[in-house]
Structures are given as C-alpha cells and as structure tokens.
PDB file of C-alpha atoms in Angstrom:
ATOM      1  CA  MET A   1     117.667 164.048  70.243  1.00  0.00           C
ATOM      2  CA  THR A   2     121.418 163.654  70.230  1.00  0.00           C
ATOM      3  CA  GLY A   3     121.340 161.284  73.207  1.00  0.00           C
ATOM      4  CA  TRP A   4     119.793 158.521  71.120  1.00  0.00           C
ATOM      5  CA  ASP A   5     122.194 157.733  68.307  1.00  0.00           C
ATOM      6  CA  PRO A   6     122.266 153.953  67.792  1.00  0.00           C
ATOM      7  CA  VAL A   7     124.308 154.023  64.576  1.00  0.00           C
ATOM      8  CA  GLY A   8     126.559 157.002  65.351  1.00  0.00           C
ATOM      9  CA  ALA A   9     125.026 159.209  62.670  1.00  0.00           C
ATOM     10  CA  VAL A  10     124.331 162.384  64.635  1.00  0.00           C
ATOM     11  CA  ASP A  11     127.527 164.047  63.432  1.00  0.00           C
ATOM     12  CA  ALA A  12     126.658 163.244  59.813  1.00  0.00           C
ATOM     13  CA  GLY A  13     123.178 164.714  59.829  1.00  0.00           C
ATOM     14  CA  TRP A  14     120.627 165.970  62.340  1.00  0.00           C
ATOM     15  CA  ASP A  15     117.765 164.492  60.337  1.00  0.00           C
ATOM     16  CA  GLU A  16     119.037 160.903  60.337  1.00  0.00           C
ATOM     17  CA  TYR A  17     116.340 159.678  62.742  1.00  0.00           C
ATOM     18  CA  ASP A  18     113.438 161.947  61.742  1.00  0.00           C
ATOM     19  CA  ALA A  19     111.482 159.008  60.314  1.00  0.00           C
ATOM     20  CA  TYR A  20     111.130 157.584  63.841  1.00  0.00           C
ATOM     21  CA  LEU A  21     109.868 160.750  65.556  1.00  0.00           C
ATOM     22  CA  ASP A  22     106.136 160.217  64.923  1.00  0.00           C
ATOM     23  CA  GLY A  23     106.149 156.886  66.737  1.00  0.00           C
ATOM     24  CA  ILE A  24     108.194 158.295  69.600  1.00  0.00           C
ATOM     25  CA  VAL A  25     105.973 161.357  70.001  1.00  0.00           C
ATOM     26  CA  ASN A  26     102.807 159.240  69.919  1.00  0.00           C
ATOM     27  CA  LEU A  27     104.115 157.012  72.703  1.00  0.00           C
ATOM     28  CA  VAL A  28     105.130 159.971  74.852  1.00  0.00           C
ATOM     29  CA  ARG A  29     101.731 161.609  74.415  1.00  0.00           C
ATOM     30  CA  SER A  30      99.802 158.417  75.156  1.00  0.00           C
ATOM     31  CA  PRO A  31      97.619 158.577  78.274  1.00  0.00           C
ATOM     32  CA  ALA A  32      99.584 155.862  80.084  1.00  0.00           C
ATOM     33  CA  ASN A  33     101.103 156.652  83.444  1.00  0.00           C
ATOM     34  CA  PRO A  34     104.697 157.929  83.234  1.00  0.00           C
ATOM     35  CA  GLU A  35     106.299 154.612  84.204  1.00  0.00           C
ATOM     36  CA  ARG A  36     104.276 152.714  81.602  1.00  0.00           C
ATOM     37  CA  ALA A  37     104.956 155.372  78.964  1.00  0.00           C
ATOM     38  CA  ALA A  38     108.716 155.165  79.638  1.00  0.00           C
ATOM     39  CA  SER A  39     108.647 151.370  79.420  1.00  0.00           C
ATOM     40  CA  LYS A  40     106.711 151.425  76.133  1.00  0.00           C
ATOM     41  CA  LEU A  41     109.022 154.075  74.711  1.00  0.00           C
ATOM     42  CA  ALA A  42     112.147 152.131  75.711  1.00  0.00           C
ATOM     43  CA  ASP A  43     110.688 149.004  74.083  1.00  0.00           C
ATOM     44  CA  HIS A  44     110.010 151.032  70.934  1.00  0.00           C
ATOM     45  CA  LEU A  45     113.595 152.352  70.862  1.00  0.00           C
ATOM     46  CA  ASP A  46     114.823 148.769  71.323  1.00  0.00           C
ATOM     47  CA  HIS A  47     112.607 147.674  68.412  1.00  0.00           C
ATOM     48  CA  ILE A  48     114.021 150.384  66.140  1.00  0.00           C
ATOM     49  CA  GLY A  49     117.592 149.536  67.081  1.00  0.00           C
ATOM     50  CA  ARG A  50     117.119 145.783  66.727  1.00  0.00           C
ATOM     51  CA  ASP A  51     114.753 145.490  63.760  1.00  0.00           C
ATOM     52  CA  TYR A  52     115.697 148.482  61.615  1.00  0.00           C
ATOM     53  CA  MET A  53     119.323 149.176  62.456  1.00  0.00           C
ATOM     54  CA  GLY A  54     120.626 145.850  63.750  1.00  0.00           C
ATOM     55  CA  THR A  55     122.438 147.549  66.621  1.00  0.00           C
ATOM     56  CA  LEU A  56     120.822 146.539  69.913  1.00  0.00           C
ATOM     57  CA  SER A  57     123.537 145.745  72.432  1.00  0.00           C
ATOM     58  CA  ASP A  58     122.988 145.432  76.187  1.00  0.00           C
ATOM     59  CA  ARG A  59     124.613 148.847  76.545  1.00  0.00           C
ATOM     60  CA  GLN A  60     122.206 150.376  74.009  1.00  0.00           C
ATOM     61  CA  ARG A  61     119.223 148.723  75.697  1.00  0.00           C
ATOM     62  CA  HIS A  62     120.276 150.272  79.032  1.00  0.00           C
ATOM     63  CA  LYS A  63     120.765 153.649  77.349  1.00  0.00           C
ATOM     64  CA  ASN A  64     117.334 153.368  75.705  1.00  0.00           C
ATOM     65  CA  ARG A  65     115.767 152.936  79.156  1.00  0.00           C
ATOM     66  CA  TRP A  66     117.573 156.009  80.459  1.00  0.00           C
ATOM     67  CA  ILE A  67     116.632 158.105  77.410  1.00  0.00           C
ATOM     68  CA  ALA A  68     112.984 156.992  77.528  1.00  0.00           C
ATOM     69  CA  GLU A  69     112.727 157.921  81.202  1.00  0.00           C
ATOM     70  CA  ALA A  70     114.335 161.314  80.527  1.00  0.00           C
ATOM     71  CA  ILE A  71     111.962 162.049  77.627  1.00  0.00           C
ATOM     72  CA  VAL A  72     108.893 161.110  79.665  1.00  0.00           C
ATOM     73  CA  ARG A  73     110.104 163.160  82.655  1.00  0.00           C
ATOM     74  CA  TRP A  74     110.621 166.139  80.342  1.00  0.00           C
ATOM     75  CA  HIS A  75     107.145 165.669  78.868  1.00  0.00           C
ATOM     76  CA  GLU A  76     105.565 165.483  82.327  1.00  0.00           C
ATOM     77  CA  TRP A  77     107.515 168.575  83.401  1.00  0.00           C
ATOM     78  CA  THR A  78     106.220 170.560  80.419  1.00  0.00           C
ATOM     79  CA  LEU A  79     102.645 169.480  81.172  1.00  0.00           C
ATOM     80  CA  ASP A  80     103.020 170.571  84.793  1.00  0.00           C
ATOM     81  CA  ARG A  81     104.186 174.014  83.707  1.00  0.00           C
ATOM     82  CA  GLY A  82     101.973 174.523  80.677  1.00  0.00           C
ATOM     83  CA  ARG A  83     102.598 173.761  77.059  1.00  0.00           C
ATOM     84  CA  ILE A  84     105.814 174.867  75.423  1.00  0.00           C
ATOM     85  CA  GLY A  85     105.286 178.196  73.739  1.00  0.00           C
ATOM     86  CA  SER A  86     102.329 179.167  75.915  1.00  0.00           C
ATOM     87  CA  THR A  87     102.307 182.592  77.504  1.00  0.00           C
ATOM     88  CA  ALA A  88     100.815 181.378  80.781  1.00  0.00           C
TER      89      ALA A  88
END
C-alpha cells in the first residue's frame, strides 16, 4: 500500500495506515459493480485524507481515484483467477 501515502509516512513505518485497512477492505469486497466500488473507495480515501489527516489537495484527490481504480481492478483480477493462495 505504498502508493497511498497522504502524509509521507511510508518511509517511517509500514504500519502507519493499518488502522484504515478494515474500511478499505470492506469497500473493495462490497458487492457493488467495479466502477461503483472504485468511486466509493476513492471517496473513502478522500474522507481519510481530509477528515483525519488534513491533507486533501486536488493532486491527492486525483491520486486517490487512480489508486482506488487500481485496487478494485486488482481485486477483480484475483476473483477472475481464483482466490489468492488457492491451489486451483
């Protein structure tokens, strides 16, 4: 999750954003279509940046959209090919 680093903390500690993972994972796993899931996830990342970290610039908002789309595409790809760790 090094692509999403709104406060520049990734070099200081890999666990800096662990508290936000449950919400992110729940949105990715929601039954919404991929476009809706990406939009909801990007909105959630914006919310975290704005309301918890105070760092939501236009550049970060654009990056959040890109990251959300990439995460949802990855999730869809893993579903198409079977769950991670499966032997199928």
